Short mmCIF file of C-alpha atoms and ligand atoms in Angstrom, two decimals:
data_model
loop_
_atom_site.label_atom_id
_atom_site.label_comp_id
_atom_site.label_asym_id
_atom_site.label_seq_id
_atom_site.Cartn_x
_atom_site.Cartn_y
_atom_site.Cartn_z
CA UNK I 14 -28.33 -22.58 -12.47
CA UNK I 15 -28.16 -26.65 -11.92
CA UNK I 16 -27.88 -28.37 -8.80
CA UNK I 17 -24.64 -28.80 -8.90
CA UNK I 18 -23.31 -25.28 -9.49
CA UNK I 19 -25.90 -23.93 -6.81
CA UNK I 20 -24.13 -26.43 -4.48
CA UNK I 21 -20.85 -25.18 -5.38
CA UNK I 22 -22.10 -21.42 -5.03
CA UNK I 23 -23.20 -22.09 -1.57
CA UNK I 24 -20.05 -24.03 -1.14
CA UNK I 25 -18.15 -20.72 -1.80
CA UNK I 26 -20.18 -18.88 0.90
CA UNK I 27 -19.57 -21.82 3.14
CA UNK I 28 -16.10 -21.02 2.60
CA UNK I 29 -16.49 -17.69 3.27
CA UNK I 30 -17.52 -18.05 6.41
CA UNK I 31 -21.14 -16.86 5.46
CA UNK I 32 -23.02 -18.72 8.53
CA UNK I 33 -26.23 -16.88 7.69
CA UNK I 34 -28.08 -16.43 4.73
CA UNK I 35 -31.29 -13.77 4.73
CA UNK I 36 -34.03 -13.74 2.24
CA UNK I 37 -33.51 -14.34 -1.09
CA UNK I 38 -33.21 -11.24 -4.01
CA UNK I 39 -33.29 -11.87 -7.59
CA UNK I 40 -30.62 -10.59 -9.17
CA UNK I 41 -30.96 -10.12 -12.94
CA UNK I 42 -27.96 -9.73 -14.81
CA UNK I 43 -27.49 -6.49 -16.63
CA UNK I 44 -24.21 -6.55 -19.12
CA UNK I 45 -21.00 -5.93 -18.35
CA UNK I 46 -19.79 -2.68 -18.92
CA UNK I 47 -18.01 -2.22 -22.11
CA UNK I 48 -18.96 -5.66 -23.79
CA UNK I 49 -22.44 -5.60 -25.18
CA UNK I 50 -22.44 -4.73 -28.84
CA UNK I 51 -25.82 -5.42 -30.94
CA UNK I 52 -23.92 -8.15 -32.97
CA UNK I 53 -22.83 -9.66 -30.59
CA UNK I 54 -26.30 -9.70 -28.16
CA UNK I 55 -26.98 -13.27 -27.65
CA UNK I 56 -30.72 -14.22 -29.94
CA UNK I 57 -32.14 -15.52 -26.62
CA UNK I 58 -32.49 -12.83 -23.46
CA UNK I 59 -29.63 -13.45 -21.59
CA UNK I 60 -30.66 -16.18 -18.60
CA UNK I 61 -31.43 -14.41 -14.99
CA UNK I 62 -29.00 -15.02 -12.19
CA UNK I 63 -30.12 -17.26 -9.71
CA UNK I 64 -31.88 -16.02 -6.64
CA UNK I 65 -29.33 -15.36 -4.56
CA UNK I 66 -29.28 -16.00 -1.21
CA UNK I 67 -29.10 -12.35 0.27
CA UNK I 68 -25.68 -11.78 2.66
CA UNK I 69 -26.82 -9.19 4.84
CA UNK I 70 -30.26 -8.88 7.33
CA UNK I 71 -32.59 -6.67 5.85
CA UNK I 72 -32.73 -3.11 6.23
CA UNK I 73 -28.85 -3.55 6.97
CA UNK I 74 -26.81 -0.23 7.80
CA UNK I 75 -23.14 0.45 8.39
CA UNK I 76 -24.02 1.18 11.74
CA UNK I 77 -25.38 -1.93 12.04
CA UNK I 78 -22.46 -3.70 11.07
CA UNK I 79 -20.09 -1.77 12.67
CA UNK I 80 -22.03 -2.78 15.36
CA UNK I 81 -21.99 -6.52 15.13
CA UNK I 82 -18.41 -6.02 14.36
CA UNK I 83 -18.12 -4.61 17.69
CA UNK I 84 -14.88 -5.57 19.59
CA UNK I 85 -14.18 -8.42 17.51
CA UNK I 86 -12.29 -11.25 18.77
CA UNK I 87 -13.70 -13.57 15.76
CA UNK I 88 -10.05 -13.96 14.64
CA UNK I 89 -6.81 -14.35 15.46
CA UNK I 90 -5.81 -11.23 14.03
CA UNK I 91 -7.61 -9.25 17.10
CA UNK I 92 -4.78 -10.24 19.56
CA UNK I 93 -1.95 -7.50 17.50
CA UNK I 94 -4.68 -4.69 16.37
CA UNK I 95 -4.92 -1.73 17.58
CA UNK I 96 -7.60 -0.45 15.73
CA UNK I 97 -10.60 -2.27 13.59
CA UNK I 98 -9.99 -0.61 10.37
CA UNK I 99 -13.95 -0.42 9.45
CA UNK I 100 -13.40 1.87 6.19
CA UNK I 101 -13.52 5.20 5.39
CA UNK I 102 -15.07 8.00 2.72
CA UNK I 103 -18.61 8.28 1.14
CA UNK I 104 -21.00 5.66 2.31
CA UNK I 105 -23.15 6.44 -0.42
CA UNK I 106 -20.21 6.31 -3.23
CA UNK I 107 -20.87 5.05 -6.77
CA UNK I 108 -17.45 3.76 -6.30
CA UNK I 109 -15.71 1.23 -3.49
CA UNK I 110 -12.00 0.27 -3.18
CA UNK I 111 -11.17 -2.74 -1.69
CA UNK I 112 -8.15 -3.40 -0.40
CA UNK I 113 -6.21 -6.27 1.53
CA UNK I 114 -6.00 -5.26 5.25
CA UNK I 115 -4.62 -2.33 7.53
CA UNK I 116 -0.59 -2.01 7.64
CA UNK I 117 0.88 -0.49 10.79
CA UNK I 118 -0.39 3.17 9.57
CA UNK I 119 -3.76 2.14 9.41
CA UNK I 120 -3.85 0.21 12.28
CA UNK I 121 -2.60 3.08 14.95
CA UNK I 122 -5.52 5.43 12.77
CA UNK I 123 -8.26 3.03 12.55
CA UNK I 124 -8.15 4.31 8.97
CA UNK I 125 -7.88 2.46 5.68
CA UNK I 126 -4.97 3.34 2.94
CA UNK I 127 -3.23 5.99 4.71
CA UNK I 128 0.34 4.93 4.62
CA UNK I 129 2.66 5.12 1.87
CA UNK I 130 0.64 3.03 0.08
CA UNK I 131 -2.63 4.88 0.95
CA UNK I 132 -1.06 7.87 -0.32
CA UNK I 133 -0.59 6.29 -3.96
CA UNK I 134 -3.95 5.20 -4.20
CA UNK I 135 -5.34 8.86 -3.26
CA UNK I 136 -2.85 9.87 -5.78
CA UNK I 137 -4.17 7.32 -8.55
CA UNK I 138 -7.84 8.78 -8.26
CA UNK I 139 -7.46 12.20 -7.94
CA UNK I 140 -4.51 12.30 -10.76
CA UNK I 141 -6.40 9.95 -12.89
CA UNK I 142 -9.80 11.52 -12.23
CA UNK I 143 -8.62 15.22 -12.66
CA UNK I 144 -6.82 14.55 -15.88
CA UNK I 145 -9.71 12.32 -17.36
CA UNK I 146 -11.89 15.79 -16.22
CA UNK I 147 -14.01 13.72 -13.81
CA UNK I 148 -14.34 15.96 -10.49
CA UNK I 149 -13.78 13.92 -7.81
CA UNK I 150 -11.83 13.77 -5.05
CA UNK I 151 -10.69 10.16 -2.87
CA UNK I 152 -13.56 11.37 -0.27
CA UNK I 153 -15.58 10.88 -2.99
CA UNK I 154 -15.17 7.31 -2.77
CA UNK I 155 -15.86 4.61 0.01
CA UNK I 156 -12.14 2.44 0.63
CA UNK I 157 -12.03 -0.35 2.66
CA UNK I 158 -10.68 -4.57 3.10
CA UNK I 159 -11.27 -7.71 3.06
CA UNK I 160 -9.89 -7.64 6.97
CA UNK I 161 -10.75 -5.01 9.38
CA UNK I 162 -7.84 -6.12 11.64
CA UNK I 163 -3.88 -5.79 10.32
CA UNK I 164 -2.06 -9.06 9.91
CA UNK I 165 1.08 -9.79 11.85
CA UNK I 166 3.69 -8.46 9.95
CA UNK I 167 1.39 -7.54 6.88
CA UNK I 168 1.20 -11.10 6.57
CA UNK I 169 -1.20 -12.61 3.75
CA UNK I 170 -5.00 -12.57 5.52
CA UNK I 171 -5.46 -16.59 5.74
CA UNK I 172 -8.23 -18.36 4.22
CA UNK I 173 -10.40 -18.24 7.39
CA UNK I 174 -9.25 -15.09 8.45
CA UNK I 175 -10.74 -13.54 5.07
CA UNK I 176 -14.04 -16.07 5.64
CA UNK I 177 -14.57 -14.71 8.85
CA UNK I 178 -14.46 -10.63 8.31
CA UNK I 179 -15.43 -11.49 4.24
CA UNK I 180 -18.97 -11.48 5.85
CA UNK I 181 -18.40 -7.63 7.10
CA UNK I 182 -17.11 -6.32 3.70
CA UNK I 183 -20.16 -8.31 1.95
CA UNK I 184 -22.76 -6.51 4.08
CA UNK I 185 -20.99 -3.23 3.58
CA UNK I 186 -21.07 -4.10 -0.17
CA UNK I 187 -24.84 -4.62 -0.15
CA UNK I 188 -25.81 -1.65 1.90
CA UNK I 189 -23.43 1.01 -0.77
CA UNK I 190 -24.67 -1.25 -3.93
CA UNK I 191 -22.14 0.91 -5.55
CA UNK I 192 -22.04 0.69 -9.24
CA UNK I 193 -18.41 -0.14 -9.42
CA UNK I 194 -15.83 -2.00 -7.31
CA UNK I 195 -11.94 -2.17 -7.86
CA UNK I 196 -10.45 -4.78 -5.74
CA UNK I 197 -6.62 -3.69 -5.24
CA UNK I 198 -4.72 -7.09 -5.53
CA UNK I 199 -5.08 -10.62 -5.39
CA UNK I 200 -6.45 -10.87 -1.69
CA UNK I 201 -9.48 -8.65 -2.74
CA UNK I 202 -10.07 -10.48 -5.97
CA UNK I 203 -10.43 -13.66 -4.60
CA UNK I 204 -12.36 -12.94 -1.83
CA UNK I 205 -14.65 -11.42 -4.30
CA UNK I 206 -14.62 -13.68 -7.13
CA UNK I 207 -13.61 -16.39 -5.56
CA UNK I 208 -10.79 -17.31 -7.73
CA UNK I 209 -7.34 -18.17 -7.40
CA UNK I 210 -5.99 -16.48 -10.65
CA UNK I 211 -3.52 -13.67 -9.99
CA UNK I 212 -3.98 -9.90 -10.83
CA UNK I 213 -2.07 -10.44 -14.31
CA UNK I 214 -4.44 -12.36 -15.53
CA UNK I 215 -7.67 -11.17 -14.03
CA UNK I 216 -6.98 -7.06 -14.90
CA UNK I 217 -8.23 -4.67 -17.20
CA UNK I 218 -11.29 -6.65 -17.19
CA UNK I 219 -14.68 -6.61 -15.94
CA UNK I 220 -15.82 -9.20 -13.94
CA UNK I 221 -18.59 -9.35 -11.03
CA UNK I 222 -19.29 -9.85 -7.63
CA UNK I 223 -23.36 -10.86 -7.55
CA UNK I 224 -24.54 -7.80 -10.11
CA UNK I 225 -21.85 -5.46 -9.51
CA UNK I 226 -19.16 -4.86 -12.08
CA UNK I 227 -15.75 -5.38 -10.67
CA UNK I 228 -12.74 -4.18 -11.99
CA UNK I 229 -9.45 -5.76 -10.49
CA UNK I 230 -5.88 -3.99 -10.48
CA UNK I 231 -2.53 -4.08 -8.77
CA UNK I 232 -2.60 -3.05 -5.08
CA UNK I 233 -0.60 0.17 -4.49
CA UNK I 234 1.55 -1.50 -2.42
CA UNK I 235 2.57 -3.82 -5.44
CA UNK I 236 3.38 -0.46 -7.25
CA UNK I 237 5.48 0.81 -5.28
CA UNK I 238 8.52 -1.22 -5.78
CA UNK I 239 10.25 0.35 -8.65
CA UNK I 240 10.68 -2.70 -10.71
CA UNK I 241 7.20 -2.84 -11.32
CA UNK I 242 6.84 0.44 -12.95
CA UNK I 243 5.26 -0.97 -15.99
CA UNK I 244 2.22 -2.01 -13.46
CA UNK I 245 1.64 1.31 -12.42
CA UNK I 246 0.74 1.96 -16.21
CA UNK I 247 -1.43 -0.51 -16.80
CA UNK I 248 -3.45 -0.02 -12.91
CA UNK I 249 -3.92 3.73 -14.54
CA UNK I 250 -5.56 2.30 -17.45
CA UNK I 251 -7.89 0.35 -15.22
CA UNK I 252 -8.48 3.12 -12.69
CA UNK I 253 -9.94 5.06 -15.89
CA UNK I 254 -11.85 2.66 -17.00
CA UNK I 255 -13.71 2.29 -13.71
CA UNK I 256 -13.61 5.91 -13.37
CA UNK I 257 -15.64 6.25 -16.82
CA UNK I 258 -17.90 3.37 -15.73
CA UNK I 259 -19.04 5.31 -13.32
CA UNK I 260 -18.92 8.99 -13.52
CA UNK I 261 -19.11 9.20 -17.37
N1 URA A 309 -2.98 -2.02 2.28
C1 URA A 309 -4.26 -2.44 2.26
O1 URA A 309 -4.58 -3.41 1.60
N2 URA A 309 -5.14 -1.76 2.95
C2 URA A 309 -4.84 -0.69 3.66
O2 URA A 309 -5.74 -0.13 4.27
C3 URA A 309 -3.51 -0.25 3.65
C4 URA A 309 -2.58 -0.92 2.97
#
């Protein structure tokens, strides 16, 4: 990586809201899922990743950052929560969801995805996992968001809003090193990859968030208005795909 694209990568966690950056891992870069055919591997060995600056202190737990998460007040969301919605499922998943940020439901249960929309996604993996013969179940999996806090009105997290709690669902990221992620709608996608193209676009693709394969699809919540019924289609196509990444 040049100069410039290392400043622009540390630019990124700048924006993030990353104030601290731990000692460095080296991250080499195994192939996406799905793309690699002998043809077309590259003559040279593809280049490592740069050494990354690490996001998390080392030896990092969820305990640890529930912890420093404590009664947060980093944000303005704090002043209309109820509960910090930390995440919820198997903290040693293959597999993390990431959503946007708690709705009303979530925010009286401290519990991710457990309103209407909540009860779509469970729907989505168990349906799509049982009939693709893959036995799991949604406590299978580890769900959370990019905010821990709900948004007035189920606003749109703000750009510093996701900096500031992005640094939370990094270090959670790190400690599960899960070997999939699906980010559930534009607000997760960018905060993971960093860019500002919309779900359309950026689905039914493999992309990556430092070496982890990340698969991005419509957010439930998207789905459930019935004009979008095509969508629901295609975010079952991607759910098996990530489903056969990882279970297969
Ligand atoms: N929408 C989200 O993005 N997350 C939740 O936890 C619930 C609804």
């Amino acid at each position: 990586m040049n100069q410039d694209a290392l400043r622009e990568l540390l630019g990124f966690y700048r924006d993030l809201g990353v104030k601290e950056l731990y000692a460095p891992q080296s991250l080499p870069a195994p192939p996406l899922p799905g793309k690699t055919t002998i043809a077309a591997m590259p003559k040279e060995p593809p280049p490592l990743l740069p050494v990354l600056p690490s996001l998390a202190p080392e030896g990092d737990t969820m305990e640890r950052i529930r912890e420093d998460i404590g009664d947060c007040t980093r944000c303005r969301l704090h002043q209309g929560r109820n509960k910090i919605v930390f995440g919820s499922g198997n903290e040693k998943s293959p597999l993390v969801f990431v959503g946007e940020g708690p709705g009303a439901d979530e925010d009286a249960q401290g519990l991710p995805f457990v309103g209407r929309a909540g009860q779509l996604l469970t729907q989505m993996i168990e349906g799509t996992a049982g009939k693709e013969g893959i036995p799991i179940k949604r406590s299978d999996v580890y769900i959370c968001n990019v905010v821990k806090c709900r948004p007035p009105e189920n606003r749109t997290p703000e750009p510093d809003e996701m900096q500031t709690c992005g640094q939370f669902l990094f270090r959670q990221l790190l400690v599960i090193q899960p070997m999939a992620i699906c980010a559930l709608g534009s607000t997760a996608a960018k905060a993971l990859l960093g860019t500002r193209d919309g779900v359309m676009k950026l689905r039914g693709k493999w992309h990556r968030w430092r070496e982890i394969p990340v698969m991005v699809t419509y957010h439930p919540s998207y789905l459930l208005r019935p004009y979008n019924q095509n969508a629901k289609r295609e975010a079952w196509e991607d759910l098996k795909k990530v489903l056969h990444q990882v279970y297969d």
